[in-house]
Amino acid sequence: MQRVKRLLLSSYHCRQIRTFNSSIFDINPEVKSALNEHRPIVACETAILTHGLPRPSNIETCLKIEQIIRENGSIPATIAILNGRIKVGLTQTELEQLGSSNNVEKASRRDLPYLISRHAFAGTTVAATMLIAHRCGIPLFATGGIGGVHRDSTTTGDISSDLDELGRTPVCVISSGVKSILDIPKTLEYLETKGVGVYTFGDTNEFPNFFTRSNEFGSCSCAAIRTIDEAARLVRTMIDLKLGSGLLLAVPIDKEDELEVGGGEKIESIIRESLARATQGNITGNQVTPFVLSEIRRQTGNKSIITNQKLIYKNARIASQIAVALSSTKSNSPSSLIIIGARNIDLHIQLNADFTPHKGSTIPCRVRQNFGGVAYNVTHALHLLKNHSIRLLTVAGRSNLLRKHDSTPTLIHEIEDESTASYISLLDSKTNELICGFGDMEIYERQITPSFLDRNLSILINSQWIMFDANLSQIAMKYLIDTATKYKKNSVFISAGGPNKARRIKPHLKDINVLFCNRLEFEAITESSSIEASLKKLVRINSNLKLICITIGSQGVLISINGQLKKYKALITEKDQHDIQNVTGAGDSFAAGVMNQLLKTNFNNIDRAIACGLLSAKFTLKSANTISEQLKTIDDTMIDEICLKELKYENIDS
């Protein structure tokens, strides 16, 4: 119980949370970890799964919603009642079972005590999902459409509890407005009475009509919210003001996806006819909405299902991007870092010690497969070092190999008709050193373009540091450096793929702030084999280069910090040489260790930064993994010990 309490109170937006019975709440470990680490999360309802869409579209849609949320950098927290427990974050099996079961209830706020006490199964409505999300410290919730004031409310008094929940629960709901069968003007009036801010995400404040971008009444929201960054600031302000009420952000469906292009006259006609039939058939209460929606599906030949899916997919994407931006605006957060570059499927081939190659023969070896790529490795290492203010931005093809669970915070944009980048390393059987590598990495040059980066500009400018690897094209590098300069961010380049790719940064050296590379890559960048002389010259003519780190294998690392040259010894001793298992991720681990400290202290304590980097590299060298899981154990006390007892360096006259 105490562990759950500490977890909930640690989340940055849990300012008014009361504790609750942990035997009732079951928070998925991934969601729990994300809450504890202040990572972006988006809540999702399950009434759409249990009552909103027909099978099998319901399951397919909800799985796709979760996928989109992940691709845009957040963790999905799908909420439901399973066997009388509130589940926050469903497994795929749980989602599929709930979506294919019969006699499943629909749970709003009023129903929770009854359904939980009876160990029932239920999909949660907007109201219940908001309540549960807030209790868990999740301020963002993506859905299709919310409930509202019904058209015959003057006689029936039928007003959705979603509206009252918005008036008393500080969660931002991202939807395509209210469900199409409701009275938009009266709904907006009711929300105003409840003190709920209603905004439209787009260039105008026209309130959407669910299946269409505009409504026939000319109803408008309070204001237009034009960017992800603006939306994140709005949500952050809602949280900080502690108003106790929520926000509704209405996202119009894309024009090409409207059910009725140019207007919703046909849909409106179907709705009026269906409502009349419902009245004649004594269909009342919460049965009216499902009846009318089924009629819309029937009379549009199921086109309404496709439109419904597209609008909620868009809402999920927008919500996830807002969550990412929101996580960068939280109070008292450490400096944040966005890393742009490679996330590959890596295949490591270690040759057996004794073999004689013959043409057409099979060569004995040991093979390992994992995620890789310099940008991914650095992000993963930083995540293991418990730095939670980092994100990786990358692209991939449509590959099931990339769908396995990976907690590394990554924004993956999947591209149709592209191949996911892959890399094969051939390792020496005795030294484990790289003999050669084979890479299919062109997707990064083709797809990480200035226009791609411009679409993700809000993510870039919400980070204090922008880091990128050498897999990008020179034009993409220039965009990132120009963005860092314009918005006063620190820019970091880390080499990847050897000397040829390293040369890409040469035209931009005068504008970056930090450079990571190895000896061969530095020689290629400077076109000189005299490493110390080249380093002195480089820092003399490039005043913006505050830190240069050149790894020199077993000799350690040569650095320049604000023009001062130092050579640090490696922490690997002669005795340790026999324990080296893998050298492929040592440089990336070193860079991550250095960045981990730079994000905390800027450039103010370079010895601690180098100590953390060298220790991270040591752990990885002694691990079979590309990045050692032992990085999790590194803490301030360990770094202090390294600085006091093991860190050795010599100053070099500059």
PDB file of N, CA and C in Angstrom, residues 24-86:
ATOM      1  N   ILE A  24      -8.001  -2.718  -5.237  1.00  0.00           N
ATOM      2  CA  ILE A  24      -8.996  -2.374  -6.255  1.00  0.00           C
ATOM      3  C   ILE A  24      -8.309  -1.943  -7.547  1.00  0.00           C
ATOM      4  N   PHE A  25      -7.223  -1.187  -7.414  1.00  0.00           N
ATOM      5  CA  PHE A  25      -6.493  -0.697  -8.587  1.00  0.00           C
ATOM      6  C   PHE A  25      -5.375  -1.658  -8.958  1.00  0.00           C
ATOM      7  N   ASP A  26      -5.237  -1.933 -10.225  1.00  0.00           N
ATOM      8  CA  ASP A  26      -4.162  -2.778 -10.747  1.00  0.00           C
ATOM      9  C   ASP A  26      -3.483  -2.001 -11.866  1.00  0.00           C
ATOM     10  N   ILE A  27      -2.353  -1.391 -11.537  1.00  0.00           N
ATOM     11  CA  ILE A  27      -1.643  -0.559 -12.514  1.00  0.00           C
ATOM     12  C   ILE A  27      -0.596  -1.407 -13.221  1.00  0.00           C
ATOM     13  N   ASN A  28      -0.672  -1.456 -14.527  1.00  0.00           N
ATOM     14  CA  ASN A  28       0.271  -2.214 -15.345  1.00  0.00           C
ATOM     15  C   ASN A  28       1.700  -1.775 -15.031  1.00  0.00           C
ATOM     16  N   PRO A  29       2.646  -2.715 -14.922  1.00  0.00           N
ATOM     17  CA  PRO A  29       4.031  -2.349 -14.575  1.00  0.00           C
ATOM     18  C   PRO A  29       4.642  -1.299 -15.494  1.00  0.00           C
ATOM     19  N   GLU A  30       4.320  -1.362 -16.797  1.00  0.00           N
ATOM     20  CA  GLU A  30       4.859  -0.368 -17.726  1.00  0.00           C
ATOM     21  C   GLU A  30       4.325   1.017 -17.403  1.00  0.00           C
ATOM     22  N   VAL A  31       3.023   1.116 -17.113  1.00  0.00           N
ATOM     23  CA  VAL A  31       2.423   2.400 -16.758  1.00  0.00           C
ATOM     24  C   VAL A  31       2.969   2.881 -15.417  1.00  0.00           C
ATOM     25  N   LYS A  32       3.110   1.950 -14.478  1.00  0.00           N
ATOM     26  CA  LYS A  32       3.643   2.299 -13.160  1.00  0.00           C
ATOM     27  C   LYS A  32       5.050   2.865 -13.292  1.00  0.00           C
ATOM     28  N   SER A  33       5.860   2.225 -14.112  1.00  0.00           N
ATOM     29  CA  SER A  33       7.231   2.698 -14.336  1.00  0.00           C
ATOM     30  C   SER A  33       7.227   4.076 -14.986  1.00  0.00           C
ATOM     31  N   ALA A  34       6.352   4.274 -15.960  1.00  0.00           N
ATOM     32  CA  ALA A  34       6.279   5.572 -16.643  1.00  0.00           C
ATOM     33  C   ALA A  34       5.836   6.679 -15.689  1.00  0.00           C
ATOM     34  N   LEU A  35       4.897   6.366 -14.801  1.00  0.00           N
ATOM     35  CA  LEU A  35       4.475   7.346 -13.799  1.00  0.00           C
ATOM     36  C   LEU A  35       5.631   7.717 -12.882  1.00  0.00           C
ATOM     37  N   ASN A  36       6.340   6.713 -12.448  1.00  0.00           N
ATOM     38  CA  ASN A  36       7.437   6.928 -11.515  1.00  0.00           C
ATOM     39  C   ASN A  36       8.574   7.715 -12.148  1.00  0.00           C
ATOM     40  N   GLU A  37       8.752   7.529 -13.466  1.00  0.00           N
ATOM     41  CA  GLU A  37       9.859   8.173 -14.180  1.00  0.00           C
ATOM     42  C   GLU A  37       9.431   9.450 -14.885  1.00  0.00           C
ATOM     43  N   HIS A  38       8.188   9.894 -14.642  1.00  0.00           N
ATOM     44  CA  HIS A  38       7.666  11.128 -15.246  1.00  0.00           C
ATOM     45  C   HIS A  38       7.683  11.072 -16.774  1.00  0.00           C
ATOM     46  N   ARG A  39       7.439   9.887 -17.337  1.00  0.00           N
ATOM     47  CA  ARG A  39       7.392   9.769 -18.790  1.00  0.00           C
ATOM     48  C   ARG A  39       5.975  10.043 -19.276  1.00  0.00           C
ATOM     49  N   PRO A  40       5.816  10.463 -20.535  1.00  0.00           N
ATOM     50  CA  PRO A  40       4.487  10.821 -21.054  1.00  0.00           C
ATOM     51  C   PRO A  40       3.558   9.619 -21.165  1.00  0.00           C
ATOM     52  N   ILE A  41       2.315   9.813 -20.727  1.00  0.00           N
ATOM     53  CA  ILE A  41       1.299   8.758 -20.731  1.00  0.00           C
ATOM     54  C   ILE A  41       0.004   9.338 -21.281  1.00  0.00           C
ATOM     55  N   VAL A  42      -0.740   8.531 -22.023  1.00  0.00           N
ATOM     56  CA  VAL A  42      -2.057   8.921 -22.524  1.00  0.00           C
ATOM     57  C   VAL A  42      -3.067   7.865 -22.093  1.00  0.00           C
ATOM     58  N   ALA A  43      -4.115   8.292 -21.413  1.00  0.00           N
ATOM     59  CA  ALA A  43      -5.183   7.375 -21.001  1.00  0.00           C
ATOM     60  C   ALA A  43      -6.128   7.100 -22.171  1.00  0.00           C
ATOM     61  N   CYS A  44      -6.689   5.898 -22.198  1.00  0.00           N
ATOM     62  CA  CYS A  44      -7.657   5.514 -23.232  1.00  0.00           C
ATOM     63  C   CYS A  44      -8.848   4.816 -22.572  1.00  0.00           C
ATOM     64  N   GLU A  45     -10.032   5.041 -23.122  1.00  0.00           N
ATOM     65  CA  GLU A  45     -11.247   4.402 -22.601  1.00  0.00           C
ATOM     66  C   GLU A  45     -11.449   3.042 -23.248  1.00  0.00           C
ATOM     67  N   THR A  46     -12.413   2.278 -22.739  1.00  0.00           N
ATOM     68  CA  THR A  46     -12.724   0.974 -23.337  1.00  0.00           C
ATOM     69  C   THR A  46     -14.201   0.806 -23.679  1.00  0.00           C
ATOM     70  N   ALA A  47     -15.012   1.849 -23.473  1.00  0.00           N
ATOM     71  CA  ALA A  47     -16.397   1.753 -23.922  1.00  0.00           C
ATOM     72  C   ALA A  47     -16.446   1.601 -25.444  1.00  0.00           C
ATOM     73  N   ILE A  48     -15.475   2.200 -26.133  1.00  0.00           N
ATOM     74  CA  ILE A  48     -15.398   2.043 -27.589  1.00  0.00           C
ATOM     75  C   ILE A  48     -15.116   0.582 -27.952  1.00  0.00           C
ATOM     76  N   LEU A  49     -14.395  -0.112 -27.076  1.00  0.00           N
ATOM     77  CA  LEU A  49     -14.054  -1.512 -27.298  1.00  0.00           C
ATOM     78  C   LEU A  49     -15.244  -2.420 -27.017  1.00  0.00           C
ATOM     79  N   THR A  50     -15.966  -2.129 -25.933  1.00  0.00           N
ATOM     80  CA  THR A  50     -17.046  -3.027 -25.495  1.00  0.00           C
ATOM     81  C   THR A  50     -18.405  -2.682 -26.078  1.00  0.00           C
ATOM     82  N   HIS A  51     -18.627  -1.401 -26.407  1.00  0.00           N
ATOM     83  CA  HIS A  51     -19.954  -0.977 -26.861  1.00  0.00           C
ATOM     84  C   HIS A  51     -19.946  -0.081 -28.103  1.00  0.00           C
ATOM     85  N   GLY A  52     -18.793   0.491 -28.450  1.00  0.00           N
ATOM     86  CA  GLY A  52     -18.784   1.514 -29.491  1.00  0.00           C
ATOM     87  C   GLY A  52     -18.647   1.010 -30.902  1.00  0.00           C
ATOM     88  N   LEU A  53     -17.812  -0.017 -31.111  1.00  0.00           N
ATOM     89  CA  LEU A  53     -17.535  -0.509 -32.461  1.00  0.00           C
ATOM     90  C   LEU A  53     -17.854  -1.992 -32.553  1.00  0.00           C
ATOM     91  N   PRO A  54     -18.264  -2.448 -33.730  1.00  0.00           N
ATOM     92  CA  PRO A  54     -18.554  -3.880 -33.908  1.00  0.00           C
ATOM     93  C   PRO A  54     -17.255  -4.695 -33.961  1.00  0.00           C
ATOM     94  N   ARG A  55     -17.380  -5.986 -33.702  1.00  0.00           N
ATOM     95  CA  ARG A  55     -16.236  -6.885 -33.821  1.00  0.00           C
ATOM     96  C   ARG A  55     -15.986  -7.221 -35.294  1.00  0.00           C
ATOM     97  N   PRO A  56     -14.751  -7.409 -35.729  1.00  0.00           N
ATOM     98  CA  PRO A  56     -13.503  -7.317 -34.965  1.00  0.00           C
ATOM     99  C   PRO A  56     -12.875  -5.921 -35.008  1.00  0.00           C
ATOM    100  N   SER A  57     -13.624  -4.951 -35.607  1.00  0.00           N
ATOM    101  CA  SER A  57     -13.062  -3.600 -35.729  1.00  0.00           C
ATOM    102  C   SER A  57     -12.717  -3.003 -34.365  1.00  0.00           C
ATOM    103  N   ASN A  58     -13.486  -3.402 -33.329  1.00  0.00           N
ATOM    104  CA  ASN A  58     -13.253  -2.826 -32.007  1.00  0.00           C
ATOM    105  C   ASN A  58     -11.847  -3.143 -31.493  1.00  0.00           C
ATOM    106  N   ILE A  59     -11.446  -4.398 -31.594  1.00  0.00           N
ATOM    107  CA  ILE A  59     -10.122  -4.806 -31.098  1.00  0.00           C
ATOM    108  C   ILE A  59      -9.023  -4.217 -31.975  1.00  0.00           C
ATOM    109  N   GLU A  60      -9.205  -4.306 -33.282  1.00  0.00           N
ATOM    110  CA  GLU A  60      -8.210  -3.760 -34.208  1.00  0.00           C
ATOM    111  C   GLU A  60      -7.985  -2.274 -33.953  1.00  0.00           C
ATOM    112  N   THR A  61      -9.091  -1.551 -33.726  1.00  0.00           N
ATOM    113  CA  THR A  61      -8.995  -0.107 -33.513  1.00  0.00           C
ATOM    114  C   THR A  61      -8.247   0.222 -32.228  1.00  0.00           C
ATOM    115  N   CYS A  62      -8.574  -0.462 -31.151  1.00  0.00           N
ATOM    116  CA  CYS A  62      -7.934  -0.162 -29.865  1.00  0.00           C
ATOM    117  C   CYS A  62      -6.455  -0.528 -29.869  1.00  0.00           C
ATOM    118  N   LEU A  63      -6.098  -1.612 -30.528  1.00  0.00           N
ATOM    119  CA  LEU A  63      -4.679  -1.960 -30.650  1.00  0.00           C
ATOM    120  C   LEU A  63      -3.931  -0.927 -31.482  1.00  0.00           C
ATOM    121  N   LYS A  64      -4.579  -0.429 -32.533  1.00  0.00           N
ATOM    122  CA  LYS A  64      -3.961   0.593 -33.377  1.00  0.00           C
ATOM    123  C   LYS A  64      -3.797   1.902 -32.608  1.00  0.00           C
ATOM    124  N   ILE A  65      -4.773   2.258 -31.784  1.00  0.00           N
ATOM    125  CA  ILE A  65      -4.677   3.469 -30.962  1.00  0.00           C
ATOM    126  C   ILE A  65      -3.443   3.383 -30.074  1.00  0.00           C
ATOM    127  N   GLU A  66      -3.261   2.231 -29.419  1.00  0.00           N
ATOM    128  CA  GLU A  66      -2.093   2.059 -28.550  1.00  0.00           C
ATOM    129  C   GLU A  66      -0.801   2.148 -29.351  1.00  0.00           C
ATOM    130  N   GLN A  67      -0.793   1.560 -30.539  1.00  0.00           N
ATOM    131  CA  GLN A  67       0.401   1.604 -31.379  1.00  0.00           C
ATOM    132  C   GLN A  67       0.752   3.042 -31.751  1.00  0.00           C
ATOM    133  N   ILE A  68      -0.256   3.830 -32.130  1.00  0.00           N
ATOM    134  CA  ILE A  68      -0.017   5.227 -32.520  1.00  0.00           C
ATOM    135  C   ILE A  68       0.517   6.036 -31.338  1.00  0.00           C
ATOM    136  N   ILE A  69      -0.039   5.800 -30.165  1.00  0.00           N
ATOM    137  CA  ILE A  69       0.439   6.503 -28.968  1.00  0.00           C
ATOM    138  C   ILE A  69       1.908   6.185 -28.728  1.00  0.00           C
ATOM    139  N   ARG A  70       2.287   4.926 -28.877  1.00  0.00           N
ATOM    140  CA  ARG A  70       3.686   4.535 -28.689  1.00  0.00           C
ATOM    141  C   ARG A  70       4.580   5.155 -29.753  1.00  0.00           C
ATOM    142  N   GLU A  71       4.123   5.111 -31.007  1.00  0.00           N
ATOM    143  CA  GLU A  71       4.940   5.644 -32.098  1.00  0.00           C
ATOM    144  C   GLU A  71       5.234   7.128 -31.915  1.00  0.00           C
ATOM    145  N   ASN A  72       4.362   7.825 -31.219  1.00  0.00           N
ATOM    146  CA  ASN A  72       4.545   9.256 -31.015  1.00  0.00           C
ATOM    147  C   ASN A  72       5.124   9.594 -29.643  1.00  0.00           C
ATOM    148  N   GLY A  73       5.669   8.580 -28.972  1.00  0.00           N
ATOM    149  CA  GLY A  73       6.502   8.846 -27.816  1.00  0.00           C
ATOM    150  C   GLY A  73       5.906   8.669 -26.447  1.00  0.00           C
ATOM    151  N   SER A  74       4.657   8.202 -26.342  1.00  0.00           N
ATOM    152  CA  SER A  74       4.010   8.074 -25.037  1.00  0.00           C
ATOM    153  C   SER A  74       3.649   6.615 -24.742  1.00  0.00           C
ATOM    154  N   ILE A  75       3.289   6.379 -23.492  1.00  0.00           N
ATOM    155  CA  ILE A  75       2.835   5.057 -23.062  1.00  0.00           C
ATOM    156  C   ILE A  75       1.310   5.066 -23.000  1.00  0.00           C
ATOM    157  N   PRO A  76       0.632   4.128 -23.671  1.00  0.00           N
ATOM    158  CA  PRO A  76      -0.833   4.065 -23.570  1.00  0.00           C
ATOM    159  C   PRO A  76      -1.267   3.433 -22.253  1.00  0.00           C
ATOM    160  N   ALA A  77      -2.260   4.033 -21.607  1.00  0.00           N
ATOM    161  CA  ALA A  77      -2.828   3.477 -20.376  1.00  0.00           C
ATOM    162  C   ALA A  77      -4.311   3.239 -20.623  1.00  0.00           C
ATOM    163  N   THR A  78      -4.628   2.108 -21.236  1.00  0.00           N
ATOM    164  CA  THR A  78      -6.013   1.754 -21.524  1.00  0.00           C
ATOM    165  C   THR A  78      -6.665   1.250 -20.235  1.00  0.00           C
ATOM    166  N   ILE A  79      -7.852   1.780 -19.931  1.00  0.00           N
ATOM    167  CA  ILE A  79      -8.487   1.569 -18.624  1.00  0.00           C
ATOM    168  C   ILE A  79      -9.760   0.744 -18.780  1.00  0.00           C
ATOM    169  N   ALA A  80      -9.956  -0.202 -17.870  1.00  0.00           N
ATOM    170  CA  ALA A  80     -11.151  -1.053 -17.901  1.00  0.00           C
ATOM    171  C   ALA A  80     -11.377  -1.640 -16.510  1.00  0.00           C
ATOM    172  N   ILE A  81     -12.529  -2.281 -16.333  1.00  0.00           N
ATOM    173  CA  ILE A  81     -12.827  -3.034 -15.117  1.00  0.00           C
ATOM    174  C   ILE A  81     -12.767  -4.510 -15.475  1.00  0.00           C
ATOM    175  N   LEU A  82     -11.831  -5.227 -14.861  1.00  0.00           N
ATOM    176  CA  LEU A  82     -11.680  -6.658 -15.119  1.00  0.00           C
ATOM    177  C   LEU A  82     -11.827  -7.427 -13.810  1.00  0.00           C
ATOM    178  N   ASN A  83     -12.869  -8.239 -13.736  1.00  0.00           N
ATOM    179  CA  ASN A  83     -13.125  -9.059 -12.550  1.00  0.00           C
ATOM    180  C   ASN A  83     -13.141  -8.207 -11.275  1.00  0.00           C
ATOM    181  N   GLY A  84     -13.772  -7.053 -11.387  1.00  0.00           N
ATOM    182  CA  GLY A  84     -13.938  -6.197 -10.225  1.00  0.00           C
ATOM    183  C   GLY A  84     -12.717  -5.389  -9.839  1.00  0.00           C
ATOM    184  N   ARG A  85     -11.695  -5.342 -10.692  1.00  0.00           N
ATOM    185  CA  ARG A  85     -10.510  -4.529 -10.412  1.00  0.00           C
ATOM    186  C   ARG A  85     -10.354  -3.482 -11.501  1.00  0.00           C
ATOM    187  N   ILE A  86      -9.945  -2.290 -11.090  1.00  0.00           N
ATOM    188  CA  ILE A  86      -9.690  -1.219 -12.053  1.00  0.00           C
ATOM    189  C   ILE A  86      -8.309  -1.448 -12.651  1.00  0.00           C
TER     190      ILE A  86
END
